[in-house]
mmCIF file of C-alpha atoms and ligand atoms in Angstrom:
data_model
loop_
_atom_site.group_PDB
_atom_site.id
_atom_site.type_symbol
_atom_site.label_atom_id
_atom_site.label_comp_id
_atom_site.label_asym_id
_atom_site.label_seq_id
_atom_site.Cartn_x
_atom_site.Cartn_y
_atom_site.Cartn_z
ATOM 1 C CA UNK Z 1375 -35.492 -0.169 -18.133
ATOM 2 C CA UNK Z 1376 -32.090 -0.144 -17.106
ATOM 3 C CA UNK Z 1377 -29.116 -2.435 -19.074
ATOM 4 C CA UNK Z 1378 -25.420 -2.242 -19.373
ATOM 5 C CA UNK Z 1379 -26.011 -0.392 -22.437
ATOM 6 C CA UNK Z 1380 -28.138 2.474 -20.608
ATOM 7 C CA UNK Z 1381 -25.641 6.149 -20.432
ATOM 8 C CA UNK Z 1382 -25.391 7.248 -16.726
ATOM 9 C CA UNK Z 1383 -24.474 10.754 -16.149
ATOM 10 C CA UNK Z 1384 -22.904 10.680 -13.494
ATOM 11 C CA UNK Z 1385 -22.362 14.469 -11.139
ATOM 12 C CA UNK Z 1386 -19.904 15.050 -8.310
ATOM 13 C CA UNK Z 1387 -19.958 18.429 -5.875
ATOM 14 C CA UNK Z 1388 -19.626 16.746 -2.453
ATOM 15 C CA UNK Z 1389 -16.658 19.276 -1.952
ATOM 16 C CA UNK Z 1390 -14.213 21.748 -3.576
ATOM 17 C CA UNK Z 1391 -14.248 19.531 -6.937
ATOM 18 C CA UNK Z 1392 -16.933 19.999 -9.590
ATOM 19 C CA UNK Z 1393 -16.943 16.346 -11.398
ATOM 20 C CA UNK Z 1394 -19.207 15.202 -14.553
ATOM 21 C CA UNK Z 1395 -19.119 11.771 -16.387
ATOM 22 C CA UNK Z 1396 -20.946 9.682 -18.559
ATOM 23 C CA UNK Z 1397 -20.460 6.106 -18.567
ATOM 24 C CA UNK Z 1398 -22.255 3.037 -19.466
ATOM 25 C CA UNK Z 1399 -21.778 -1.108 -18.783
ATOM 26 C CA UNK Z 1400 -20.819 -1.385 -22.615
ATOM 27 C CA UNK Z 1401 -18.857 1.116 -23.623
ATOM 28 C CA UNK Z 1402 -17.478 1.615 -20.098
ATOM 29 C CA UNK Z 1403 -16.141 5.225 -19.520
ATOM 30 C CA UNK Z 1404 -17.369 7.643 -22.198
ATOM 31 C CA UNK Z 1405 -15.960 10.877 -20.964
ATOM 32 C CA UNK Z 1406 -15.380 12.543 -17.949
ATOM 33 C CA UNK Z 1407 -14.208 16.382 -16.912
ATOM 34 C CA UNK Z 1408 -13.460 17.641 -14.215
ATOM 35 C CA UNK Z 1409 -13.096 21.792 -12.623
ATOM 36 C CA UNK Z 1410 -10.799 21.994 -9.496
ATOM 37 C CA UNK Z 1411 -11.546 24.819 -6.899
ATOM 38 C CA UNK Z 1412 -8.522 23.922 -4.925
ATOM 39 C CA UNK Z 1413 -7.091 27.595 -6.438
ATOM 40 C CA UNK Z 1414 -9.681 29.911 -5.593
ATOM 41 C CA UNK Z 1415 -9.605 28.094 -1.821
ATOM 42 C CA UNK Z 1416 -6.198 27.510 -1.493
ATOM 43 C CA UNK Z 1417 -6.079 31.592 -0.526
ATOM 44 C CA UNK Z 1418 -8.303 30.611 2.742
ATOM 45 C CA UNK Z 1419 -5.692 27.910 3.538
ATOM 46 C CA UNK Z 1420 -8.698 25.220 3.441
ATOM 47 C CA UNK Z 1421 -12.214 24.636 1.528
ATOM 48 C CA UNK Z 1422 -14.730 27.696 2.151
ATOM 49 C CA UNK Z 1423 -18.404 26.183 1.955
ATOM 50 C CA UNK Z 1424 -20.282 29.235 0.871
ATOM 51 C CA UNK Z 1425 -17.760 30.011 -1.692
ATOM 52 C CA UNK Z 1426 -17.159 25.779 -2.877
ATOM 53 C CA UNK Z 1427 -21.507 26.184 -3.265
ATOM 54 C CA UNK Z 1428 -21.364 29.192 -5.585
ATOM 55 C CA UNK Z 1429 -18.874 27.880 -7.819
ATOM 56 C CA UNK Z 1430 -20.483 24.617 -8.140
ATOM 57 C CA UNK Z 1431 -23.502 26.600 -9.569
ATOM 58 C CA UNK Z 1432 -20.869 28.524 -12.055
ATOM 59 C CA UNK Z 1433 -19.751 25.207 -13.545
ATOM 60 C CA UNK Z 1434 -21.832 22.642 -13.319
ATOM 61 C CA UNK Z 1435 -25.065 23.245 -15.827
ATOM 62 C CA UNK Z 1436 -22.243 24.701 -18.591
ATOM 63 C CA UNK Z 1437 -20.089 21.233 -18.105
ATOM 64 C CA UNK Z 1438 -22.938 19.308 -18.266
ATOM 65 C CA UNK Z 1439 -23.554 20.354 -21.374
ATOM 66 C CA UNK Z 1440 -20.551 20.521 -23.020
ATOM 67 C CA UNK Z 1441 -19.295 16.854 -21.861
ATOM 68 C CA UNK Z 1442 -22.865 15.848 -23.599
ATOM 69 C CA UNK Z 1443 -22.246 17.506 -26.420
ATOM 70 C CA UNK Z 1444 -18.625 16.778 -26.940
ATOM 71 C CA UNK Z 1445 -19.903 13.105 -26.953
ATOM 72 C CA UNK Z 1446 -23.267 13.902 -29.119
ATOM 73 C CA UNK Z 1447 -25.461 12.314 -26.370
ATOM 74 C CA UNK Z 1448 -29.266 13.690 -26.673
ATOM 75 C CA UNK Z 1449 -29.918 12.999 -22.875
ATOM 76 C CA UNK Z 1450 -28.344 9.982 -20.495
ATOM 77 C CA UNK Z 1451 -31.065 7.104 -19.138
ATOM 78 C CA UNK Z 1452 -30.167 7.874 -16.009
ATOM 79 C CA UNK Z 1453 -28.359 10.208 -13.361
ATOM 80 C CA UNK Z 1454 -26.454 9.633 -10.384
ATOM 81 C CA UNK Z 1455 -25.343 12.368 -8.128
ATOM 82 C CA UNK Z 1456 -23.574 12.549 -4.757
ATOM 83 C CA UNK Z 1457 -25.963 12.417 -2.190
ATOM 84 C CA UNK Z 1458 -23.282 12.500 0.746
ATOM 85 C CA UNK Z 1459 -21.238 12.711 3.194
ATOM 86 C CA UNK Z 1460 -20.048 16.348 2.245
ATOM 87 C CA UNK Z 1461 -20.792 19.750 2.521
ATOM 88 C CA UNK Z 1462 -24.473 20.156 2.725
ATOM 89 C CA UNK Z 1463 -24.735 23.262 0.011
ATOM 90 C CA UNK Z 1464 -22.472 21.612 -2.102
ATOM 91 C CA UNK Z 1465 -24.225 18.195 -2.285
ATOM 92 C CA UNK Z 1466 -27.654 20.364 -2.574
ATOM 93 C CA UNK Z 1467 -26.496 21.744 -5.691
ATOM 94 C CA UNK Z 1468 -25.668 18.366 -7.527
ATOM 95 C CA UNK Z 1469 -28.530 16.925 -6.252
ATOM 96 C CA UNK Z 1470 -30.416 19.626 -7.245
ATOM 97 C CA UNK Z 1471 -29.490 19.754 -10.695
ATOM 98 C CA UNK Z 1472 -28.958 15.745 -10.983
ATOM 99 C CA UNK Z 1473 -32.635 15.567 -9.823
ATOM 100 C CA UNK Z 1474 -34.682 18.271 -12.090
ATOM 101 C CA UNK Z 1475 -32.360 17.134 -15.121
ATOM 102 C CA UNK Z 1476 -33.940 13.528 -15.064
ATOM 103 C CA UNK Z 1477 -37.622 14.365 -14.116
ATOM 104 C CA UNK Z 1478 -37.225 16.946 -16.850
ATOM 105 C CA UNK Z 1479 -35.855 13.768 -19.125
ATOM 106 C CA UNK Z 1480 -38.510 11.275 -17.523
ATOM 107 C CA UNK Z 1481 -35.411 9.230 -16.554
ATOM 108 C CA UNK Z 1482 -34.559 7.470 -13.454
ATOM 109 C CA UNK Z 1483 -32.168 9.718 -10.686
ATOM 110 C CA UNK Z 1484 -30.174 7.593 -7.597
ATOM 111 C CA UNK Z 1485 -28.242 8.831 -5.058
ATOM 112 C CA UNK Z 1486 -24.497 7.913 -4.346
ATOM 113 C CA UNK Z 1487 -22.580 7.585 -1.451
ATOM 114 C CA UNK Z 1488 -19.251 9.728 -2.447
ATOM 115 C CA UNK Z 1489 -16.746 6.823 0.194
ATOM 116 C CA UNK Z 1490 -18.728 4.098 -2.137
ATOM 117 C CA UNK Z 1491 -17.893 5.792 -5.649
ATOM 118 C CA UNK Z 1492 -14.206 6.319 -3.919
ATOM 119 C CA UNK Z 1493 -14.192 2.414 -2.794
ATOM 120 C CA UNK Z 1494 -15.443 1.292 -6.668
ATOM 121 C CA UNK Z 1495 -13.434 3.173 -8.443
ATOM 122 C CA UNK Z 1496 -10.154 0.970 -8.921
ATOM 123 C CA UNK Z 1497 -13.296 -1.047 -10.884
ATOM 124 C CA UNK Z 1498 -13.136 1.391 -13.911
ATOM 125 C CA UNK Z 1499 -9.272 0.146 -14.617
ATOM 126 C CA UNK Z 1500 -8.897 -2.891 -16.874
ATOM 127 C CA UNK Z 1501 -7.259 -4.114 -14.180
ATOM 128 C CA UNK Z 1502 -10.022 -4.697 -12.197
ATOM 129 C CA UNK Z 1503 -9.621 -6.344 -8.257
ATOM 130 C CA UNK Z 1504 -12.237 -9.243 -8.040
ATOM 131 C CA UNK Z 1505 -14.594 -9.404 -4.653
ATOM 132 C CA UNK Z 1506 -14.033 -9.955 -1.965
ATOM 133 C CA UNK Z 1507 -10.884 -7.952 -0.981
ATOM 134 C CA UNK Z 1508 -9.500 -5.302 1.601
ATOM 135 C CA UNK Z 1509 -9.869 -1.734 1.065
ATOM 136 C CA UNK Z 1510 -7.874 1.115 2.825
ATOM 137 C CA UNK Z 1511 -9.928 4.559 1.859
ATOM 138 C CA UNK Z 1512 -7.157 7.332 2.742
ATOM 139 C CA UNK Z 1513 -9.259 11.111 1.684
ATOM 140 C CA UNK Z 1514 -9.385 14.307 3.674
ATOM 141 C CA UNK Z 1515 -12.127 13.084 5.453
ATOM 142 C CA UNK Z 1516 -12.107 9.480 6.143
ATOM 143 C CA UNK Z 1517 -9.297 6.877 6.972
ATOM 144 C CA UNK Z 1518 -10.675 3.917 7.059
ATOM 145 C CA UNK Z 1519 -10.221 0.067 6.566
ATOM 146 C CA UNK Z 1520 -13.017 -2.120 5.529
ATOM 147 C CA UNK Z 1521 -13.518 -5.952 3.994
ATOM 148 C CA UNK Z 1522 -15.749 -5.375 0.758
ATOM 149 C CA UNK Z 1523 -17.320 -8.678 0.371
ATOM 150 C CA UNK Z 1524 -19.107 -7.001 -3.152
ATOM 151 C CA UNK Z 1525 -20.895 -3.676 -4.011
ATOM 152 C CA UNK Z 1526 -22.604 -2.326 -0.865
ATOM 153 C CA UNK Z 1527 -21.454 -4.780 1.250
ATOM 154 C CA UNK Z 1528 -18.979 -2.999 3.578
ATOM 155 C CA UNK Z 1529 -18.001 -3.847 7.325
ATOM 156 C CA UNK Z 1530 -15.603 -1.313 8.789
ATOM 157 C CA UNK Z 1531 -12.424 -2.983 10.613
ATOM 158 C CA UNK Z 1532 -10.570 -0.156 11.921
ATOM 159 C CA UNK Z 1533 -10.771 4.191 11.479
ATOM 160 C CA UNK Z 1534 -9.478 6.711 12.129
ATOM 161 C CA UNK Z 1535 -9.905 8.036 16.069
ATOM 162 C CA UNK Z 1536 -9.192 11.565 14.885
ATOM 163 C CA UNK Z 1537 -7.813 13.071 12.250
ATOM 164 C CA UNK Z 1538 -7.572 11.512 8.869
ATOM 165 C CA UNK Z 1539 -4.923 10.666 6.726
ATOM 166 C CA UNK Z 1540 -5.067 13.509 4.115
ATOM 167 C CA UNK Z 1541 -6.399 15.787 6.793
ATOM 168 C CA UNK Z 1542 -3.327 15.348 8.878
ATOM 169 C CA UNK Z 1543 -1.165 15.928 5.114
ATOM 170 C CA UNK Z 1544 -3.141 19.238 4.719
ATOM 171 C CA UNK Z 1545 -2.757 20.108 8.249
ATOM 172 C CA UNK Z 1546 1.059 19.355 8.432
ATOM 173 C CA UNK Z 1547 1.598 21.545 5.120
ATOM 174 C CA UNK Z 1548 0.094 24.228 6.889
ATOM 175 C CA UNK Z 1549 2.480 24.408 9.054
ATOM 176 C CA UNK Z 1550 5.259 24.101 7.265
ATOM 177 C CA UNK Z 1551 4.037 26.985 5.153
ATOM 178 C CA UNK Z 1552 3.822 24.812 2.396
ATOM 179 C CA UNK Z 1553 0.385 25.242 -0.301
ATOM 180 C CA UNK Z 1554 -3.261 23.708 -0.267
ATOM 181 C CA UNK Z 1555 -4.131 20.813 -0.470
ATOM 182 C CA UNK Z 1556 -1.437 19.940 1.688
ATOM 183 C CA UNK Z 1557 -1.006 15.691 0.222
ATOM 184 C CA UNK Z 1558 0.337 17.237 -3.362
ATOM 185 C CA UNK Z 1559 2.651 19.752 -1.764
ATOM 186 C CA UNK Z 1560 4.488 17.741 0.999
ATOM 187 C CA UNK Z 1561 4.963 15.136 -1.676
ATOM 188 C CA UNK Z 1562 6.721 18.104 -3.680
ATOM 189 C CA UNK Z 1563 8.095 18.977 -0.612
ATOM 190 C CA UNK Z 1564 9.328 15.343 0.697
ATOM 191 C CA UNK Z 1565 11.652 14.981 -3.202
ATOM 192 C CA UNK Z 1566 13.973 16.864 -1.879
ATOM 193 C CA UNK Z 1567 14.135 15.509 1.407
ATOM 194 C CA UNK Z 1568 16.456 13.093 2.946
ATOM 195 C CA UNK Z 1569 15.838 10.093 4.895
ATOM 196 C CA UNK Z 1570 16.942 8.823 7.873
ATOM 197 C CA UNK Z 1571 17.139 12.608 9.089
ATOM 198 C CA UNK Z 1572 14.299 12.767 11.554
ATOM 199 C CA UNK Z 1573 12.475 10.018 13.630
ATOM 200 C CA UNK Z 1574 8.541 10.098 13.585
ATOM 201 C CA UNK Z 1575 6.469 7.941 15.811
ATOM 202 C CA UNK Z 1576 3.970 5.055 14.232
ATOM 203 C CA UNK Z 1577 1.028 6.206 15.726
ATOM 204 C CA UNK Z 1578 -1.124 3.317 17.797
ATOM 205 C CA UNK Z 1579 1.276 0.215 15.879
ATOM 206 C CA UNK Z 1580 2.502 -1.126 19.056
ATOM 207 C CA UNK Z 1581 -0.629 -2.309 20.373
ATOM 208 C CA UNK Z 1582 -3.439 -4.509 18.508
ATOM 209 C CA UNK Z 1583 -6.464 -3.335 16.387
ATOM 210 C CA UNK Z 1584 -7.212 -1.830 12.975
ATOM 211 C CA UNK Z 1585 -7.952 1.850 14.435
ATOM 212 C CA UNK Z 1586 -5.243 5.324 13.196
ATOM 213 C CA UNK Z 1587 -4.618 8.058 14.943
ATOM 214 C CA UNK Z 1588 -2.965 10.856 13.024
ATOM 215 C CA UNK Z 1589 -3.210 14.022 15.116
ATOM 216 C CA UNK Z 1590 -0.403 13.425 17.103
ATOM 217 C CA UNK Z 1591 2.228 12.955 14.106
ATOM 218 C CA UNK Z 1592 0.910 16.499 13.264
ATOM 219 C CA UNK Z 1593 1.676 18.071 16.035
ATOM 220 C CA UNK Z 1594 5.014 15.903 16.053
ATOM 221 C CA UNK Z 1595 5.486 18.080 13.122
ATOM 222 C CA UNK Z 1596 4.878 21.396 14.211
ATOM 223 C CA UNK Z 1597 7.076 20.541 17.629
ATOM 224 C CA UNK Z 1598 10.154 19.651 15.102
ATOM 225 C CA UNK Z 1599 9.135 22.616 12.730
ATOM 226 C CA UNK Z 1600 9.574 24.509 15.583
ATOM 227 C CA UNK Z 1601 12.569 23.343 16.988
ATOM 228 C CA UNK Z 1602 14.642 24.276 14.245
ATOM 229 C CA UNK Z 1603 13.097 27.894 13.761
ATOM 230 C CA UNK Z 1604 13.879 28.347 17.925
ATOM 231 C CA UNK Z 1605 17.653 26.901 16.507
ATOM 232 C CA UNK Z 1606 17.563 29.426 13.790
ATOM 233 C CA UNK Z 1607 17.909 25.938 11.366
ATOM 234 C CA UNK Z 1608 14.480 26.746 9.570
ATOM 235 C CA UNK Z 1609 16.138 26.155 5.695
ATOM 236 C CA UNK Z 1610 14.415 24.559 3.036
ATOM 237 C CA UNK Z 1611 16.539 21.808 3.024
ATOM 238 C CA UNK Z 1612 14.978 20.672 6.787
ATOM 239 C CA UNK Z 1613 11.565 21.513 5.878
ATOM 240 C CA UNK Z 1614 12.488 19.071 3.015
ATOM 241 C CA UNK Z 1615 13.548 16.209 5.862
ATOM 242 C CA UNK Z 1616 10.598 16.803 8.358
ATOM 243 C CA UNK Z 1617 7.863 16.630 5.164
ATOM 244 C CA UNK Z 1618 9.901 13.109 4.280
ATOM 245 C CA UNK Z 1619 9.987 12.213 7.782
ATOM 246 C CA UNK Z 1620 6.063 12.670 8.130
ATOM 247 C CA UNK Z 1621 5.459 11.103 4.778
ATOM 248 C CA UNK Z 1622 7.256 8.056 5.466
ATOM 249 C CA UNK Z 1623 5.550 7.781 8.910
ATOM 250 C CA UNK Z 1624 1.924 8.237 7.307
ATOM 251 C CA UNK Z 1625 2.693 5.549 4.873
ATOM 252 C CA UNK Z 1626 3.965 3.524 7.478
ATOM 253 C CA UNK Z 1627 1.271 3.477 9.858
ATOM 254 C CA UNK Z 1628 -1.186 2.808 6.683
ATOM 255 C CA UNK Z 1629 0.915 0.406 5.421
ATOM 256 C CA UNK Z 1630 1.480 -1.830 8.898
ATOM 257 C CA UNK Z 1631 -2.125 -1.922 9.643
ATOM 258 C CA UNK Z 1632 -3.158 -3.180 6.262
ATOM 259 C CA UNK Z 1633 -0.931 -5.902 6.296
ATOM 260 C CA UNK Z 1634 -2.088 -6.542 9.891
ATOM 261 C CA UNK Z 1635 -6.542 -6.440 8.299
ATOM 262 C CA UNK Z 1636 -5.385 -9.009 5.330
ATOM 263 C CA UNK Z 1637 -4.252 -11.561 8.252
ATOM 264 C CA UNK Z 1638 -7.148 -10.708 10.575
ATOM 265 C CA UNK Z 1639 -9.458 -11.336 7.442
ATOM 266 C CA UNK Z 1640 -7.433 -13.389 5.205
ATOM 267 C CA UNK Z 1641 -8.039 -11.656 2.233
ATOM 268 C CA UNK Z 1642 -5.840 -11.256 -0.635
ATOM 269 C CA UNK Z 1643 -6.584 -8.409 -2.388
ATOM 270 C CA UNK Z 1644 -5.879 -4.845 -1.028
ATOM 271 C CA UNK Z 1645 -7.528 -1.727 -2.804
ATOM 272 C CA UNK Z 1646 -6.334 1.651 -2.009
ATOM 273 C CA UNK Z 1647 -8.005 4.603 -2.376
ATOM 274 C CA UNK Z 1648 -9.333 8.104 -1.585
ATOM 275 C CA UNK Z 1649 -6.960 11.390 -2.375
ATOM 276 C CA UNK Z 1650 -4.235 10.124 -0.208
ATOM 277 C CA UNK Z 1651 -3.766 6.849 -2.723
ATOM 278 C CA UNK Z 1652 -2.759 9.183 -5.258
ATOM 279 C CA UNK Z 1653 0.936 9.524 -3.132
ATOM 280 C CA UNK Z 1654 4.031 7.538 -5.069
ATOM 281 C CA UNK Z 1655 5.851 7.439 -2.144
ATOM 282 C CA UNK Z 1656 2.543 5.138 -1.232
ATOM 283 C CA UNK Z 1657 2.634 2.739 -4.047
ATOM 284 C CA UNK Z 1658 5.991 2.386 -3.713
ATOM 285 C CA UNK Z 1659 5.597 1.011 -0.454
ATOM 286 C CA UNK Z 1660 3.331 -1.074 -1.086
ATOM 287 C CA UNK Z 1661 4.604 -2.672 -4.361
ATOM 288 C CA UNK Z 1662 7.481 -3.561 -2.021
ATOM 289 C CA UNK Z 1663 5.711 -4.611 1.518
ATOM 290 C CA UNK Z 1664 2.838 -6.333 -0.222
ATOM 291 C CA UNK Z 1665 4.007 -8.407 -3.464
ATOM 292 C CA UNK Z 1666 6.997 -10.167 -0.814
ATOM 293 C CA UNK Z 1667 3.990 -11.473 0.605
ATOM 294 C CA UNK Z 1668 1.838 -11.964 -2.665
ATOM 295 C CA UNK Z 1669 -1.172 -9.712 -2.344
ATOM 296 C CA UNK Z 1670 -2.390 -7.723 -5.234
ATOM 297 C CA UNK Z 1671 -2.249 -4.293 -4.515
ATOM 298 C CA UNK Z 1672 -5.257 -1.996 -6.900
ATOM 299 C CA UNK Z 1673 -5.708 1.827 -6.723
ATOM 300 C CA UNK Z 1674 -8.003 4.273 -9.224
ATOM 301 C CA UNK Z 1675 -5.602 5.616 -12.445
ATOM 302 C CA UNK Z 1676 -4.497 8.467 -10.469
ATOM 303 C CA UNK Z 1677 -6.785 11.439 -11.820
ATOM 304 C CA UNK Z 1678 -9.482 9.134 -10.207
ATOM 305 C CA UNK Z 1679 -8.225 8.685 -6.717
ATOM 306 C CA UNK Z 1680 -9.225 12.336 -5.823
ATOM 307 C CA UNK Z 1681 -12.821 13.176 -5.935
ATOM 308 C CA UNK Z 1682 -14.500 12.509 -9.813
ATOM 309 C CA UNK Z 1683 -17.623 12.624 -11.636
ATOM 310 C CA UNK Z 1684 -16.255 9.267 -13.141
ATOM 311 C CA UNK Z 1685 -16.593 6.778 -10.110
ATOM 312 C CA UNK Z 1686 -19.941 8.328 -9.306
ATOM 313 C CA UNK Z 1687 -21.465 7.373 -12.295
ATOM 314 C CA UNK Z 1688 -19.630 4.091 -11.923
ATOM 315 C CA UNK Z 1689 -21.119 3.621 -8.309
ATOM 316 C CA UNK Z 1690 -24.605 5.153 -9.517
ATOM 317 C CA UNK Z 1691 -24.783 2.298 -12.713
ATOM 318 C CA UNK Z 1692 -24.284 -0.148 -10.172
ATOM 319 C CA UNK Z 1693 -27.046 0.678 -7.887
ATOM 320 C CA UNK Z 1694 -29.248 1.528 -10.797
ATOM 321 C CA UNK Z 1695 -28.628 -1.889 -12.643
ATOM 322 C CA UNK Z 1696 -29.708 -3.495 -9.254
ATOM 323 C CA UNK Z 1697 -33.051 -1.828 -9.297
ATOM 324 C CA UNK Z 1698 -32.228 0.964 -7.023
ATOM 325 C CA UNK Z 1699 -33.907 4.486 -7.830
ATOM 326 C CA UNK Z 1700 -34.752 7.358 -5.677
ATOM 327 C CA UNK Z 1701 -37.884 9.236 -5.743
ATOM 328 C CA UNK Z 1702 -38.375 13.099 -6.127
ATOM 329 C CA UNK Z 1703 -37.656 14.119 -2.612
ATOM 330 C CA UNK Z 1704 -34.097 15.696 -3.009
ATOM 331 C CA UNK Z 1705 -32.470 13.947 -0.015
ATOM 332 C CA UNK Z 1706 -28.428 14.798 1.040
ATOM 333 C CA UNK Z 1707 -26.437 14.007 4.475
ATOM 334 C CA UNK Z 1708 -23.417 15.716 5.335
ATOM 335 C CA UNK Z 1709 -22.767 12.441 7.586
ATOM 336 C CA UNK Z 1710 -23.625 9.505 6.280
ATOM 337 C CA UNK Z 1711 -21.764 5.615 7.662
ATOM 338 C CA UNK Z 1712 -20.798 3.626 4.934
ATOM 339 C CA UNK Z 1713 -21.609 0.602 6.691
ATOM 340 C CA UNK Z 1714 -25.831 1.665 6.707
ATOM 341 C CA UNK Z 1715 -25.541 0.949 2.450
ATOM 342 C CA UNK Z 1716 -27.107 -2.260 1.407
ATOM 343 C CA UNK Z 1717 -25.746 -4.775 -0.756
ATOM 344 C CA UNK Z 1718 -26.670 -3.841 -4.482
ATOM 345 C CA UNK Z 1719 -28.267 -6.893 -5.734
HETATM 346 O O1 KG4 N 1416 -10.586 11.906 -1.888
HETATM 347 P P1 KG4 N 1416 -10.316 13.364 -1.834
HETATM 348 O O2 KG4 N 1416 -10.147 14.109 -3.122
HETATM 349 O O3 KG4 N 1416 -11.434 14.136 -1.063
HETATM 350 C C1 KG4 N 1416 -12.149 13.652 0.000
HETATM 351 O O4 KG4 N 1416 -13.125 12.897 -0.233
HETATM 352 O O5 KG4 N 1416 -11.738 13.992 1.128
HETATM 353 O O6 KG4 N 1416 -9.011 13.520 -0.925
HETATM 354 C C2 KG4 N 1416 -8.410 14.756 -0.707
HETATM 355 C C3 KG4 N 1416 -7.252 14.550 0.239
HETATM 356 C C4 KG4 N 1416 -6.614 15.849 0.706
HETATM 357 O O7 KG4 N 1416 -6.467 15.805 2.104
HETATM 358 C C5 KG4 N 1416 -5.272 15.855 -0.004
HETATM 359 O O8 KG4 N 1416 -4.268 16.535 0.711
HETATM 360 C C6 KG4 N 1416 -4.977 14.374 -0.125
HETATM 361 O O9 KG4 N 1416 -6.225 13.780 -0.385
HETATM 362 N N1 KG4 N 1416 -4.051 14.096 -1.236
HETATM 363 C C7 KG4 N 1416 -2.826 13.558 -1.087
HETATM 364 C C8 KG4 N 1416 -2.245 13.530 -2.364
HETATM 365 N N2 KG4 N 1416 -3.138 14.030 -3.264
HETATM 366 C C9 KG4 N 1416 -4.244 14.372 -2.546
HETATM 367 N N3 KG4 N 1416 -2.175 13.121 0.009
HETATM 368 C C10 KG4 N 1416 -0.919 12.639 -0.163
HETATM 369 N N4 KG4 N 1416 -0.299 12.599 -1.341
HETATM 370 C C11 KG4 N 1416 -0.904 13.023 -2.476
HETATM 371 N N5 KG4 N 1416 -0.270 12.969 -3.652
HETATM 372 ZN ZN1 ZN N 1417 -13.544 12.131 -1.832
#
């Protein structure tokens, strides 16, 4: 029987993070760890699946463990695990482990759907947005905008038609030799930059809809990266202006079609999230754009906008207090449309 007092343990390994929590309705969040592969990948330029797999094996039982004992928890009542999108040997090894650990504790197991822990997360802060409101989900996989009407009730009002927002950040670093993951180290980058310096476009603002395109401001990069290596003007200080002038045109783009989803919906609440959400230059922005026009703006504390063990056990209480379980079949999709969740109720 599941109440708010029931411990979830909540497991992340969609992708290159290995993420562990416990939480429960009561006490809220207990404890939470978290191992980051982004060193032993950031040699490759980009995740490595095999390799993301095998050291989601190393880590996981060992922090399971510890974050249990740390907190002198027995066993949880229950177990959520990423069940997808993701890398398909990466989500097989949380599921795995998520589902033997609560048959072998006679407890009940559900999948989570890593964009829905991402879109709930902001809900582990005290201050918590209230449903219904706007969310913008900005990871290396997904840009997306979508009217959350309450948990598992999602319709999607505009994506990304290629590449998304952190995927164009990583992608952009690349090429301006800068490290992995590429949001962190333009943002590094972009401190030292000046503005005013180079002129990016605002991809797909001057005509109506909810939909981003980000490849082109990519390659808008490399053609100005390029540029001033052909000029011999390739100093530190310019790759300082063209990672500001990208930034600011990212942040833009995001922050232009979110004001133009709270008219089309009306809404007055706007949640950010997903790795991207993590960027100051961001919530800068938006403090200024969005409280002239009095809309509360809510992200995750920022350990939590990147991928956690914490708002998957916050996403798998939910389900789990609505009834939802899964049964023994170990079931992960590397693709997996937000919008085919039902409301939790
Ligand atoms: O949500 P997340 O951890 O993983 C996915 O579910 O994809 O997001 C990772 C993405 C990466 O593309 C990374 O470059 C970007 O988020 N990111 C940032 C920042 N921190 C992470 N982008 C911009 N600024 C940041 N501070
Ligand atoms: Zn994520």
């Amino acid at each position: 029987m599941m109440t708010p007092h029931s411990i979830i343990l909540g497991i992340e390994t969609s992708c290159d993070d290995t993420g562990v929590a416990l939480y429960s309705g009561a006490r809220g969040l207990i404890a939470h760890a978290l191992h980051s592969q982004a060193k032993m990948h950031a040699e490759y330029g980009g995740v490595v699946p095999e390799l993301a797999s095998r050291d989601h094996i190393r880590h996981l039982t060992p922090m399971i463990h510890q974050l249990l004992a740390q907190e002198n928890i027995q066993r949880p009542d229950a177990i959520a695990y990423t069940s997808g999108p993701g890398l398909m040997g990466a989500l097989l090894i949380g599921a795995m482990l998520g589902r033997s650990l609560a048959y072998a504790w006679q407890c009940p197991a559900v999948g989570v759907h890593h964009l829905e822990g991402h879109l709930l997360a902001p809900l582990l802060e005290a201050e918590a947005p209230d449903f219904p409101f706007l969310a913008l989900l900005v990871s290396g996989g997904h840009t997306q905008l979508i009217a959350v009407q309450c948990v598992g009730q999602y319709a999607l009002l505009g994506e990304s038609l290629d590449d998304a927002a952190g995927e164009a950040f990583d992608k952009a670093a690349k090429l301006l030799g800068l490290g992995y993951p590429g949001g962190p180290a333009i943002e590094l980058c972009a401190q030292q930059g000046r503005a005013h310096q180079y002129q990016f476009p605002r991809p797909m603002t001057d005509r109506p809809g909810l939909d981003f395109s980000f490849s082109g401001l990519k390659t808008f990069c490399l053609n100005t990266w390029q540029a001033a290596v052909r000029q011999n003007q390739h100093s530190q200080q310019v790759r300082a202006d063209i990672a500001y002038a990208f930034q600011e045109a990212v942040i833009d783009t995001l922050s232009i079609k979110c004001k133009r989803g709270l008219q089309q919906t009306g809404l007055s609440r706007l949640v950010v999230v997903g790795g991207v959400s993590a960027n100051k230059m961001l919530r800068q922005k938006f403090a200024s754009v969005f409280s002239q026009q009095n809309i509360a703006v809510f992200y995750p504390r920022h350990e939590f906008c990147t991928d956690n063990g914490a708002m998957i056990a916050y996403a798998g209480y939910r389900r789990l207090l609505a009834g939802q379980r899964d049964d023994l079949v170990v079931q992960v999709r590397a693709r997996w449309p937000l919008i085919e969740l039902r409301a939790a109720t």
